[in-house]
Amino acid sequence: MSQPLRAAVIGTGFIGRVHVRSARLAGAEVVGVAASSPDRSSDAAKSLDVPRAYASGLEAARDPNVDVIHICTPNALHMEVAHAALEAGKHVVCEKPLATSLHDARVLTDLAKRKKLIGTVPFINRYHPMVREARARVQSDETGKLYLIQGSYLQDWLMQAGDTNWRVDVAAGGASRAFADIGSHLCDLLEWITGEQFTSLIATLDTPIALRSAAASRVAFQASGEVTDTKAVNTEDVACLILRTNRGTLASLTISQVSAGRKNRLWFELDGAQQSVMFDLESPEQLWIGRREGMTLLVRDPSQGSAEQRRLAFLPAGHAQGWGDCFEAFVRDSYAAIRGETHIGLPTFSDGARSMSIVEAVLRSSATQQWTSITDGSTH
Amino acid sequence: MSQPLRAAVIGTGFIGRVHVRSARLAGAEVVGVAASSPDRSSDAAKSLDVPRAYASGLEAARDPNVDVIHICTPNALHMEVAHAALEAGKHVVCEKPLATSLHDARVLTDLAKRKKLIGTVPFINRYHPMVREARARVQSDETGKLYLIQGSYLQDWLMQAGDTNWRVDVAAGGASRAFADIGSHLCDLLEWITGEQFTSLIATLDTPIALRSAAASRVAFQASGEVTDTKAVNTEDVACLILRTNRGTLASLTISQVSAGRKNRLWFELDGAQQSVMFDLESPEQLWIGRREGMTLLVRDPSQGSAEQRRLAFLPAGHAQGWGDCFEAFVRDSYAAIRGETHIGLPTFSDGARSMSIVEAVLRSSATQQWTSITDGSTH
Amino acid sequence: MSQPLRAAVIGTGFIGRVHVRSARLAGAEVVGVAASSPDRSSDAAKSLDVPRAYASGLEAARDPNVDVIHICTPNALHMEVAHAALEAGKHVVCEKPLATSLHDARVLTDLAKRKKLIGTVPFINRYHPMVREARARVQSDETGKLYLIQGSYLQDWLMQAGDTNWRVDVAAGGASRAFADIGSHLCDLLEWITGEQFTSLIATLDTPIALRSAAASRVAFQASGEVTDTKAVNTEDVACLILRTNRGTLASLTISQVSAGRKNRLWFELDGAQQSVMFDLESPEQLWIGRREGMTLLVRDPSQGSAEQRRLAFLPAGHAQGWGDCFEAFVRDSYAAIRGETHIGLPTFSDGARSMSIVEAVLRSSATQQWTSITDGSTH
Amino acid sequence: MSQPLRAAVIGTGFIGRVHVRSARLAGAEVVGVAASSPDRSSDAAKSLDVPRAYASGLEAARDPNVDVIHICTPNALHMEVAHAALEAGKHVVCEKPLATSLHDARVLTDLAKRKKLIGTVPFINRYHPMVREARARVQSDETGKLYLIQGSYLQDWLMQAGDTNWRVDVAAGGASRAFADIGSHLCDLLEWITGEQFTSLIATLDTPIALRSAAASRVAFQASGEVTDTKAVNTEDVACLILRTNRGTLASLTISQVSAGRKNRLWFELDGAQQSVMFDLESPEQLWIGRREGMTLLVRDPSQGSAEQRRLAFLPAGHAQGWGDCFEAFVRDSYAAIRGETHIGLPTFSDGARSMSIVEAVLRSSATQQWTSITDGSTH
């Protein structure tokens, strides 16, 4: 093995720690971390056994001893650090949404391209082996022409007024919350699997919990306690969408962070002329195939199925792979790209910008209650 | 038991035979049947062991020896026969959709009211015990205020170009096919369970199978053979809707008759402030309850749960009740109403007209691609 | 249709009423009923709208105006009435277990044979369409040679000390309770589906609830209240068995009436050289097929699958058939046999006697804790 | 963090590589590996980026620069290397079965005890968070006294005559195959969860595939090709057991490596006086709780449930943890024990010896076809 990549991770909350672990498992040396203050950086460096604690994300972005920067901060901070890192000639792995506006996302995408640097965005659901199997079946036309796309992404971690998080604030998370946070995953996955692009949509956003705790932001996925002081919420809990693709296929999508009992249920069903395929992230080891004469449950299996399913299925069938394994595979493929190796389906800054173009169309449509075109925001 | 009701059944296809059986199980005497021709009426009377074969539906509707008329013909024929039967002072059980226009449905509803006759429409999914359980939990506020309504009704019996049926023709089935046929069931169920009324909607209809076999109409739920001659289809295969209720709740519904592997999958999830409830018609003996701390599967059980669940659960838990049992319960409650007994949830002509008001709003919205109000069609 | 069969039903509890309904649906005239006393007979006749109330089961058995007798009494009373009915030249449908000893069951079987009368026993699980599908796949060798048979039948209606029923008493129900009551269903089904016969077994019975309420017998499947007075239980709650078939296949079976949350879960898995088939009575509309390369869920469908599955699938796919539908099909086929028509898989007195030979082997093995041969009890 | 542990891994097949990864994730330095030959050791060292390649397992076991030895060789080689490692004062993590005889397993257990060294055996299913939840519910008596234990462990990777592996040979794998390989996992789990000990059993072993490919051993979990040359198999494909515990509870267990469509399905159900708990390794993120009034599905969730479930649930609910995560947790707890920290449920050599005592009782019972006591093999 050649010289390991040198990585720095900015943001050391839950997801930052996942990046540290995945970077190491992919063979990188994690040379430093930055948290929200120099003190917190020191604490994180110590607990993660990382040599250097940066005073700020910008310091990390400019450290000449770093090859790749992982950005795991609240969304509103992505732009500045990613821009600085690219300007400093570093590859970037940036959490999604890539930015809080399509404009910023395109700036970053164009900058990475001009600098010939790799920029990736962890749309990690692409790395579930059975998602790859679904894609192989659509791309090889086993499903036949698609007649209907259905999807939902449901969670319950914000189902009570006492549940809050920086994502609830427009200033920290951006104007869209539920859709940008999890709807973006669903749309990315559907476009990638089907090879079709959404061209227009009508969206309705809703905020049934109009007031939430005014307490300082809480840790994601932690249940809330008593609520005393509240403030108005300006980001959506729920989004309902109807979309059309460039091939005319109709799609119906539902996004919610207030659906009791749904922990992290990304679900889709693609109904084709010959077969349907259905995937449920809460049972990620299987893929449901519907045909008129019966249903088949395919299980992840390194000795069966499509090439990409096999590539990502490193455990024998029945030995569950998990979310962490997807994350690792994404980081491994990101690093492979940095080394010049290409693997199918790596989500790049271009995909991150694409995602923002859908987020902005959702916001526009929600404001006007009209069908709206999805535009890529380019001026040419 | 007093004198049995005397019933006549018009239309002797699959569903007509279900009515004959259910009428008998509910204690009625089936005195006659009418099919699409006098000869067919005779054949049906013989095979069903019914004394009289009518020359036509109208003859049946006017037979003085009949108390209640069951109408099981193609949709476009409902109006004439139902009207004649009501005019002749008979109670009517009419298949859904009650008519092919809201106007006609209202005429029938008003006529039944004026004549003080019972008119019912088999929205039989209300008769699944676990649907009653779902309703009890919403009505008693165990779920808490609803945050989101999700639903779909998916079938695959029309998934190939060779599959056809009288419902495909506007002339026989009405302007809406998939939505009027099965979407109507879903909307009826959701309004009845939640107690909320849809007030506006945006709908998109789609017909991915634009050409179908021109062969004479086929039997429902029969797979097709080779397709030689085709004709254009003017009724939808697929419908996607977003709706608002009178309490402001958002709903997302998807209807399809071309979803491979889905046989008769009416599904809904009601996400409330405290709990979610989820029902799947393909597993009708259970109800899923979602809470943040875990999910509960309630099973149909005459010794557990809500009063109405118990009333309709006549078999011990684990001894599956089926679709036929729902149908029977609906006819039994219809006949009870004729005898002056009231049971909760009997779907009447008024519900049939309500359903048509949603069908017409769907057609309007689909034509304009705008949000549309659901109006009851009354002129006052 | 020719002259309808004239049926009498003896025993008017839950299952007796199911027989009345099924007899009528199969075209019979129910001419009389007998309950546990003349008064109760009168009440039952009235509520079931049956012309005649017999003073006793024997009176019914000897009524010259009856063609077929349905016996639905506690087990210990089967022998006397069935014997009298056969002697009087009547066909008999007798609840299982056919008798409380193999000897008696053989006497009845031989008598029916000598008299050329039809005697059937409602092993009704044979009438689930997907059970027929399972059998077709084993019999046509799609599964390949069987490597292992697994099965269980679990209920919870006797899981508390306050739950009791006449079956708990040896005197009324026979020496075996859980095994004779539900294990008998499982063994009948497995032998019928596989075409293999169990030849030897080792069984262990257990009675974890050693004391139960001494209250007068309760209605089946009704939860219990407070327990004040108790008595010792001499029939098993639980049975564990290992068996060998005549082709050498190993089987493992578990029976329990004290498994919390299991309502009526008959389950089996047949593991063959090419495929496995798995069925769960709590989801009776589907059959699971296991292959190395994936699992298939077949659904009941009148337009798919084996001939017998289609024959019994009278509703379209996705319109659930239930337990009552199986019961009806069994009675319909019993009556067809009386009219001289043969349908595959009708469970006769011979099957009832076979079942008792297994029950007795279970009791012998449990007493000795040794492997025991299953013998048919014949002396020649 | 103090000085990292120095680990050597012996055996570099699939499971050896899992140990390398888990050791690193638990903070150890992997200083060397040994494969089946010096050349293979070198290759493995290179591909795993490990500094040293040992000429043999014994060399590794005696390397003074190693603190802990991981043994991942075929079973028959465990004894010699583990013994040498303990004699050399090293802690040992040894794959299961700990040895191929109870005698050897006890020798190792006693030696580790005498030397005050940690010896652990990866009964890693103990590390599924929902298994911990099941244990907490039994231990806290939420289930109530156990009435029945049911379990099975089914796989299909040896379902064809062409499938083979070193485990098929008595010489390499020991006299029991399916039971020792996977039945051991199931028994360990059941005793650990219930706190009851199996005291006697009757077992029947079966080998429906009597001849298998004579080809050199294949990689585990790889499907086979054509079979040309075969040899007789002396180890079982299938095992059926009935057992009693020290508290008198009856248990029924089934083990198979020839069940088509079952990949790695460890399943158990514990039926208690108040509740049942059911776990299925193919859906390891949930636990089924059965009660008379309904079933509950608990999901893994760091913010819910028992202390040990929370300790091992490091990802938010709905973000699947997998088999690899269990393995890591086991190695982490093994290393914690080496550092003197105690965590609940660490499987030690003592558990490995206990497992061998059950394996030997199974072999004795199978030979005699009699109920057999499980003895610990100690002579005092």
mmCIF file of C-alpha atoms in Angstrom, chain A residues 180-287:
data_model
loop_
_atom_site.group_PDB
_atom_site.id
_atom_site.type_symbol
_atom_site.label_atom_id
_atom_site.label_comp_id
_atom_site.label_asym_id
_atom_site.label_seq_id
_atom_site.Cartn_x
_atom_site.Cartn_y
_atom_site.Cartn_z
ATOM 1 C CA ALA A 180 -33.321 19.067 2.353
ATOM 2 C CA ASP A 181 -32.242 16.714 5.117
ATOM 3 C CA ILE A 182 -33.859 13.443 4.081
ATOM 4 C CA GLY A 183 -35.944 14.134 0.975
ATOM 5 C CA SER A 184 -32.641 14.955 -0.704
ATOM 6 C CA HIS A 185 -31.452 11.390 -0.013
ATOM 7 C CA LEU A 186 -34.604 9.949 -1.510
ATOM 8 C CA CYS A 187 -34.487 12.064 -4.679
ATOM 9 C CA ASP A 188 -30.803 11.392 -5.196
ATOM 10 C CA LEU A 189 -31.411 7.672 -4.882
ATOM 11 C CA LEU A 190 -34.383 7.641 -7.232
ATOM 12 C CA GLU A 191 -32.658 9.597 -9.973
ATOM 13 C CA TRP A 192 -29.538 7.488 -9.649
ATOM 14 C CA ILE A 193 -31.363 4.174 -9.719
ATOM 15 C CA THR A 194 -33.798 5.007 -12.492
ATOM 16 C CA GLY A 195 -31.466 7.047 -14.664
ATOM 17 C CA GLU A 196 -34.400 9.422 -15.106
ATOM 18 C CA GLN A 197 -34.299 13.060 -14.041
ATOM 19 C CA PHE A 198 -37.106 14.890 -12.361
ATOM 20 C CA THR A 199 -37.990 17.886 -14.510
ATOM 21 C CA SER A 200 -40.955 19.460 -12.729
ATOM 22 C CA LEU A 201 -42.829 19.105 -9.492
ATOM 23 C CA ILE A 202 -45.558 20.391 -7.289
ATOM 24 C CA ALA A 203 -44.777 20.389 -3.587
ATOM 25 C CA THR A 204 -46.681 21.195 -0.447
ATOM 26 C CA LEU A 205 -44.785 21.712 2.783
ATOM 27 C CA ASP A 206 -46.377 21.600 6.191
ATOM 28 C CA THR A 207 -45.327 22.335 9.744
ATOM 29 C CA PRO A 208 -47.872 20.720 12.050
ATOM 30 C CA ILE A 209 -45.629 21.450 15.032
ATOM 31 C CA ALA A 210 -45.667 25.197 14.643
ATOM 32 C CA LEU A 211 -43.949 25.902 17.958
ATOM 33 C CA ARG A 212 -40.948 24.045 19.321
ATOM 34 C CA SER A 213 -38.757 24.293 22.361
ATOM 35 C CA ALA A 214 -36.583 27.368 22.327
ATOM 36 C CA ALA A 215 -33.885 25.481 24.209
ATOM 37 C CA ALA A 216 -30.421 25.459 22.775
ATOM 38 C CA SER A 217 -30.076 22.936 19.977
ATOM 39 C CA ARG A 218 -30.159 19.336 20.999
ATOM 40 C CA VAL A 219 -28.329 16.301 19.830
ATOM 41 C CA ALA A 220 -29.914 14.620 16.831
ATOM 42 C CA PHE A 221 -32.049 11.547 17.538
ATOM 43 C CA GLN A 222 -32.390 12.298 21.238
ATOM 44 C CA ALA A 223 -35.881 12.346 22.642
ATOM 45 C CA SER A 224 -36.983 15.531 24.312
ATOM 46 C CA GLY A 225 -38.007 16.367 27.844
ATOM 47 C CA GLU A 226 -40.452 18.998 29.118
ATOM 48 C CA VAL A 227 -41.034 22.067 26.997
ATOM 49 C CA THR A 228 -41.233 25.391 28.773
ATOM 50 C CA ASP A 229 -40.243 28.123 26.377
ATOM 51 C CA THR A 230 -41.169 27.822 22.699
ATOM 52 C CA LYS A 231 -40.515 29.621 19.455
ATOM 53 C CA ALA A 232 -42.081 29.555 16.007
ATOM 54 C CA VAL A 233 -40.703 27.090 13.501
ATOM 55 C CA ASN A 234 -40.010 28.207 9.931
ATOM 56 C CA THR A 235 -38.877 24.920 8.419
ATOM 57 C CA GLU A 236 -41.119 22.083 7.318
ATOM 58 C CA ASP A 237 -41.869 18.883 9.233
ATOM 59 C CA VAL A 238 -43.616 17.322 6.257
ATOM 60 C CA ALA A 239 -43.389 17.525 2.460
ATOM 61 C CA CYS A 240 -45.691 15.976 -0.157
ATOM 62 C CA LEU A 241 -44.587 16.021 -3.783
ATOM 63 C CA ILE A 242 -45.767 14.940 -7.194
ATOM 64 C CA LEU A 243 -43.057 14.971 -9.866
ATOM 65 C CA ARG A 244 -42.518 14.176 -13.534
ATOM 66 C CA THR A 245 -39.300 12.845 -15.012
ATOM 67 C CA ASN A 246 -37.694 13.620 -18.341
ATOM 68 C CA ARG A 247 -39.207 10.375 -19.653
ATOM 69 C CA GLY A 248 -42.665 11.327 -18.476
ATOM 70 C CA THR A 249 -42.838 9.009 -15.489
ATOM 71 C CA LEU A 250 -44.993 10.200 -12.621
ATOM 72 C CA ALA A 251 -43.651 10.101 -9.067
ATOM 73 C CA SER A 252 -45.255 10.552 -5.677
ATOM 74 C CA LEU A 253 -43.027 11.287 -2.682
ATOM 75 C CA THR A 254 -43.742 11.894 0.990
ATOM 76 C CA ILE A 255 -41.248 13.154 3.554
ATOM 77 C CA SER A 256 -41.850 13.483 7.276
ATOM 78 C CA GLN A 257 -39.903 13.872 10.490
ATOM 79 C CA VAL A 258 -43.013 13.550 12.667
ATOM 80 C CA SER A 259 -44.257 10.013 11.854
ATOM 81 C CA ALA A 260 -44.464 8.068 15.108
ATOM 82 C CA GLY A 261 -42.744 4.691 14.989
ATOM 83 C CA ARG A 262 -40.810 5.396 11.797
ATOM 84 C CA LYS A 263 -37.177 5.673 12.744
ATOM 85 C CA ASN A 264 -35.391 6.073 9.443
ATOM 86 C CA ARG A 265 -37.662 4.613 6.860
ATOM 87 C CA LEU A 266 -36.527 5.471 3.395
ATOM 88 C CA TRP A 267 -38.793 3.436 1.159
ATOM 89 C CA PHE A 268 -39.337 3.294 -2.563
ATOM 90 C CA GLU A 269 -41.205 1.242 -5.098
ATOM 91 C CA LEU A 270 -40.542 1.417 -8.825
ATOM 92 C CA ASP A 271 -43.384 -0.076 -10.815
ATOM 93 C CA GLY A 272 -42.237 -1.216 -14.245
ATOM 94 C CA ALA A 273 -43.937 -2.816 -17.195
ATOM 95 C CA GLN A 274 -42.550 -6.239 -16.217
ATOM 96 C CA GLN A 275 -41.572 -6.009 -12.558
ATOM 97 C CA SER A 276 -41.675 -3.776 -9.536
ATOM 98 C CA VAL A 277 -38.748 -3.319 -7.188
ATOM 99 C CA MET A 278 -39.248 -2.195 -3.618
ATOM 100 C CA PHE A 279 -36.667 -1.308 -0.983
ATOM 101 C CA ASP A 280 -37.064 -0.383 2.671
ATOM 102 C CA LEU A 281 -34.067 1.065 4.487
ATOM 103 C CA GLU A 282 -35.292 -0.448 7.758
ATOM 104 C CA SER A 283 -34.737 -3.909 6.154
ATOM 105 C CA PRO A 284 -31.778 -3.040 3.962
ATOM 106 C CA GLU A 285 -30.586 -6.588 3.399
ATOM 107 C CA GLN A 286 -33.404 -7.454 1.033
ATOM 108 C CA LEU A 287 -35.060 -6.273 -2.153
#
